[in-house]
CSV table of N, CA and C in Angstrom, one decimal:
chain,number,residue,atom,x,y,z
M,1,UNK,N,-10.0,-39.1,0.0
M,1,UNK,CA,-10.3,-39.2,1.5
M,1,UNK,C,-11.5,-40.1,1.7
M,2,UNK,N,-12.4,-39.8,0.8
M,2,UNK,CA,-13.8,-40.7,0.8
M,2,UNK,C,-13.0,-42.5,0.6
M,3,UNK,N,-12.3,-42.9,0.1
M,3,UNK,CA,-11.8,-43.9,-0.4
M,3,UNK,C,-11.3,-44.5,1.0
M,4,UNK,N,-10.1,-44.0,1.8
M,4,UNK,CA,-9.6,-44.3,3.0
M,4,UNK,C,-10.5,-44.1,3.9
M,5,UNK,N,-11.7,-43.5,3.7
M,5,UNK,CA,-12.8,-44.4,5.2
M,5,UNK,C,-14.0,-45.2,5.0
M,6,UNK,N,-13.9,-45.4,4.0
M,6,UNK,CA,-14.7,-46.2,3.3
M,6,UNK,C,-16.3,-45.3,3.1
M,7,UNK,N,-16.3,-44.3,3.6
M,7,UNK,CA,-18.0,-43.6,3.8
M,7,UNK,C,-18.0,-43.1,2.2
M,8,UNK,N,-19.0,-43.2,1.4
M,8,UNK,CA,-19.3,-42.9,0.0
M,8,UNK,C,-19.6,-41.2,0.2
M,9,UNK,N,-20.3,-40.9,0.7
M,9,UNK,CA,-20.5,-39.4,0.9
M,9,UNK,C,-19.1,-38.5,1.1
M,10,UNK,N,-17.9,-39.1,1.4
M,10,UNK,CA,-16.9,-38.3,2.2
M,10,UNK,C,-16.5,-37.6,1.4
M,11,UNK,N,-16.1,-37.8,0.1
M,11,UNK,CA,-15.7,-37.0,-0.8
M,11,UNK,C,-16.9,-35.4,-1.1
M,12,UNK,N,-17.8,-35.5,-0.8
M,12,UNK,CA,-18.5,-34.4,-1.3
M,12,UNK,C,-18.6,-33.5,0.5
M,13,UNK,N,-18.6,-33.9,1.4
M,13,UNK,CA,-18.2,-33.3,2.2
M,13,UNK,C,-16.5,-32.6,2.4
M,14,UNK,N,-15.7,-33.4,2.1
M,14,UNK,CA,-14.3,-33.0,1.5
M,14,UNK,C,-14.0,-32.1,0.9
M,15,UNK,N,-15.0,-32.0,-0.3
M,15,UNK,CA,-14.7,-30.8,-1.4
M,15,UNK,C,-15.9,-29.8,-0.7
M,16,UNK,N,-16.3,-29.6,0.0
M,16,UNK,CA,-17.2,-28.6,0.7
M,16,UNK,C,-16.0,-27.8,1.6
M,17,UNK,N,-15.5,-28.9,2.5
M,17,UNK,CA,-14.7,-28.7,3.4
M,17,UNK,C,-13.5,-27.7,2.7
M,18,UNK,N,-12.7,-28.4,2.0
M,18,UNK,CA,-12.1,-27.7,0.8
M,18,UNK,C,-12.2,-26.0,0.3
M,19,UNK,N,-13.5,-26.1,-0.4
M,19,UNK,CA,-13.6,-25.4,-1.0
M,19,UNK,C,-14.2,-23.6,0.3
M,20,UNK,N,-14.3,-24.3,1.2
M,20,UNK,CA,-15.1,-23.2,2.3
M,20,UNK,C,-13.6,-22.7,2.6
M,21,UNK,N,-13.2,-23.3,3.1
M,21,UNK,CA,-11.5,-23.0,3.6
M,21,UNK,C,-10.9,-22.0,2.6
M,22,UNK,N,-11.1,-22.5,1.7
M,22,UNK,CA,-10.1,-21.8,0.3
M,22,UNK,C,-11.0,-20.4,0.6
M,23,UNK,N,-11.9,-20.3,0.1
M,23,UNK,CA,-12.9,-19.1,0.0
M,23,UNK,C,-12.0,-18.1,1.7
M,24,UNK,N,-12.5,-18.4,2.6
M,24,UNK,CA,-12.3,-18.0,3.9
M,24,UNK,C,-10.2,-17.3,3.9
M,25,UNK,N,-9.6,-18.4,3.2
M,25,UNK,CA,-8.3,-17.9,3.1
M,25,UNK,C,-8.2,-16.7,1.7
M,26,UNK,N,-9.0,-16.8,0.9
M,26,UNK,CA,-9.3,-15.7,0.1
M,26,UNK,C,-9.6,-14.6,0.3
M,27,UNK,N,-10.5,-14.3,1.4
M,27,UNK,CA,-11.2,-13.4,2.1
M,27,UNK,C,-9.9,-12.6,2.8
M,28,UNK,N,-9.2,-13.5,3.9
M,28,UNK,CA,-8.4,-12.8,4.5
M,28,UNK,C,-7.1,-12.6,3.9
M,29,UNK,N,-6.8,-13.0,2.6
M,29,UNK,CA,-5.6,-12.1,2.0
M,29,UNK,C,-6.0,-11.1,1.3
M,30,UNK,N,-7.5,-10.8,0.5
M,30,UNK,CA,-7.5,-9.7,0.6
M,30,UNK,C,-8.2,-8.8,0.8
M,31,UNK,N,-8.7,-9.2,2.5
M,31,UNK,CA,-8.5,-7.9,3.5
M,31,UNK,C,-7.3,-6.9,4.0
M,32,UNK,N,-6.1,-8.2,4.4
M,32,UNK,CA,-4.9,-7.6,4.1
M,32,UNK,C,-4.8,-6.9,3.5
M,33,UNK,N,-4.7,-7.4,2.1
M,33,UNK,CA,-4.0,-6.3,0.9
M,33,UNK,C,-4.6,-5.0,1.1
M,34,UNK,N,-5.8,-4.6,1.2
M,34,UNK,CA,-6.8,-3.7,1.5
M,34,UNK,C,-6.6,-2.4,2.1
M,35,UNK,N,-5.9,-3.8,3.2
M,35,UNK,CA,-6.0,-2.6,4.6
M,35,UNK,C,-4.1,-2.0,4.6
M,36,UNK,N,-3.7,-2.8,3.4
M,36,UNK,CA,-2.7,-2.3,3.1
M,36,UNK,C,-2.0,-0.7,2.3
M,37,UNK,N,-3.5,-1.2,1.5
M,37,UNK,CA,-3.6,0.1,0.5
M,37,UNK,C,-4.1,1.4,1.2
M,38,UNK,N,-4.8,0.7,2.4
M,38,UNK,CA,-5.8,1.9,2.9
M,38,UNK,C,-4.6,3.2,3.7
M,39,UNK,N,-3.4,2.0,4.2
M,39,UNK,CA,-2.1,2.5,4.9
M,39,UNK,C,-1.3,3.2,4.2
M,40,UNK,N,-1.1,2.9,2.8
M,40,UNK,CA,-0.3,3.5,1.6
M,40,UNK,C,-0.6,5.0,1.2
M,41,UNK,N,-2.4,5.1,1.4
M,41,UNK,CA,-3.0,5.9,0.5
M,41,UNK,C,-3.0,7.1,1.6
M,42,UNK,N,-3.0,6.6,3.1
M,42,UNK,CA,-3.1,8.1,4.1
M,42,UNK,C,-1.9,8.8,3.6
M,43,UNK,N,-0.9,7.6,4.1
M,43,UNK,CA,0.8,8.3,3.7
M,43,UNK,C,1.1,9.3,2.9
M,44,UNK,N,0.3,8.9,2.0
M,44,UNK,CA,1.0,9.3,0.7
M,44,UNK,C,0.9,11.4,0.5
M,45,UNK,N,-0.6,11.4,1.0
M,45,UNK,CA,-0.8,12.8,0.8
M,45,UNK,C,0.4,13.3,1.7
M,46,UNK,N,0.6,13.1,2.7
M,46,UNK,CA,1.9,13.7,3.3
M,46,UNK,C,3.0,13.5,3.2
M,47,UNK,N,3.5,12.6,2.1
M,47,UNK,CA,4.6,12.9,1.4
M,47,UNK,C,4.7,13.4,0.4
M,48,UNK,N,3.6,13.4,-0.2
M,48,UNK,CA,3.2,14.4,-1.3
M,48,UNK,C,3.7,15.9,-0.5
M,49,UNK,N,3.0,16.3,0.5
M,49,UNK,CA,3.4,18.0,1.0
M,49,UNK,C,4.8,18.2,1.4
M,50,UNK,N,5.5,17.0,1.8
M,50,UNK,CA,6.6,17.2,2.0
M,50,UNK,C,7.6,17.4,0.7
M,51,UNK,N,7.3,16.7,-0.6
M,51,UNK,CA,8.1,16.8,-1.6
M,51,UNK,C,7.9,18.2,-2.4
M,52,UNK,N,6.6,18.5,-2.0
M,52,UNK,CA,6.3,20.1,-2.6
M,52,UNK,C,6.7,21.0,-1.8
M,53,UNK,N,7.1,21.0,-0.4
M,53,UNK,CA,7.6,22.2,0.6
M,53,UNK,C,9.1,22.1,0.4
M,54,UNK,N,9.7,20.7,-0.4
M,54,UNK,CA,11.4,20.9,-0.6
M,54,UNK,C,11.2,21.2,-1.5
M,55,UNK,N,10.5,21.0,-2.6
M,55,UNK,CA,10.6,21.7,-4.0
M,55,UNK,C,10.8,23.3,-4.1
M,56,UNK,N,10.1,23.9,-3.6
M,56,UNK,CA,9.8,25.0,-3.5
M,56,UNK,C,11.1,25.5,-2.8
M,57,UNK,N,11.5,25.2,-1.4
M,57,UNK,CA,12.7,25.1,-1.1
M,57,UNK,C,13.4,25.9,-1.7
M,58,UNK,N,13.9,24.6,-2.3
M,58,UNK,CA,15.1,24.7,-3.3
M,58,UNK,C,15.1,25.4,-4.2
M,59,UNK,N,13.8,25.9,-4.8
M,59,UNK,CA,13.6,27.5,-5.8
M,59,UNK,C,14.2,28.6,-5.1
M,60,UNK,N,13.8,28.7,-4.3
M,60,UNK,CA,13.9,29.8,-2.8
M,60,UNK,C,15.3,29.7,-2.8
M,61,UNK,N,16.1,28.9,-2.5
M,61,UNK,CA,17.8,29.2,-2.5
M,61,UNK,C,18.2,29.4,-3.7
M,62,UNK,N,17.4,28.9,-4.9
M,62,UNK,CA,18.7,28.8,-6.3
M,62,UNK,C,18.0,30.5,-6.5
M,63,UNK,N,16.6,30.9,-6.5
M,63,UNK,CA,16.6,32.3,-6.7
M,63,UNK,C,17.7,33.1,-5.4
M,64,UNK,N,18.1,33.0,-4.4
M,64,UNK,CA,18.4,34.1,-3.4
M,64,UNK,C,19.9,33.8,-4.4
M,65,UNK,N,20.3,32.9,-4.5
M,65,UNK,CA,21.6,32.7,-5.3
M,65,UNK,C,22.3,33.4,-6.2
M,66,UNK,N,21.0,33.5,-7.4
M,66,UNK,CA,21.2,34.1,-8.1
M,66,UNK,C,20.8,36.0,-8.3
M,67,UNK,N,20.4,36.1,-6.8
M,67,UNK,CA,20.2,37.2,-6.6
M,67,UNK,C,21.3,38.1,-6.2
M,68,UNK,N,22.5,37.4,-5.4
M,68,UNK,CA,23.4,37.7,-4.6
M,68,UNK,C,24.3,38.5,-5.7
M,69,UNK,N,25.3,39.3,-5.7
M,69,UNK,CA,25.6,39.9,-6.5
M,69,UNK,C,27.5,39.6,-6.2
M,70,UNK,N,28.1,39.2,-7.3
M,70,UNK,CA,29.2,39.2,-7.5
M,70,UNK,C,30.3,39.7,-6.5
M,71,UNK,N,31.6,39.3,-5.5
M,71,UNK,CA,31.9,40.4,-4.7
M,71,UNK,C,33.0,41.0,-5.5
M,72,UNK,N,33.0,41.0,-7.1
M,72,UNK,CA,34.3,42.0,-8.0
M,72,UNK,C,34.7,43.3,-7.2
């Protein structure tokens, strides 16, 4: 870049330019990711209580099942 405008300095402004940008695009992917995790992690406890209230459930019927008595 410094070469096509002829300014000797341009290249070190370039790689400033460069390198600020990159940093700033690093930043906001991972905030993203972050704020992604942060969304995952509320979730999660409540499907956690949900998989333990069918768990249980399903104890609850196979015991009444096997409670039931033969109609011989």
């Amino acid at each position: 870049m410094g070469a096509a405008t002829g300014i000797p300095w341009m290249p070190l402004v370039a790689a400033g330019i460069g390198a600020g940008g990159g940093i700033l695009t690093d930043i906001t992917i991972l905030r993203a990711l972050d704020e992604r995790k942060e969304k995952n992690a509320k979730s999660q406890p409540i499907n956690r209580a949900i998989a333990c209230c069918n768990s249980l459930i399903r104890k609850k019927k196979q015991k009444s099942e096997d409670l039931e008595l033969p109609a011989d």
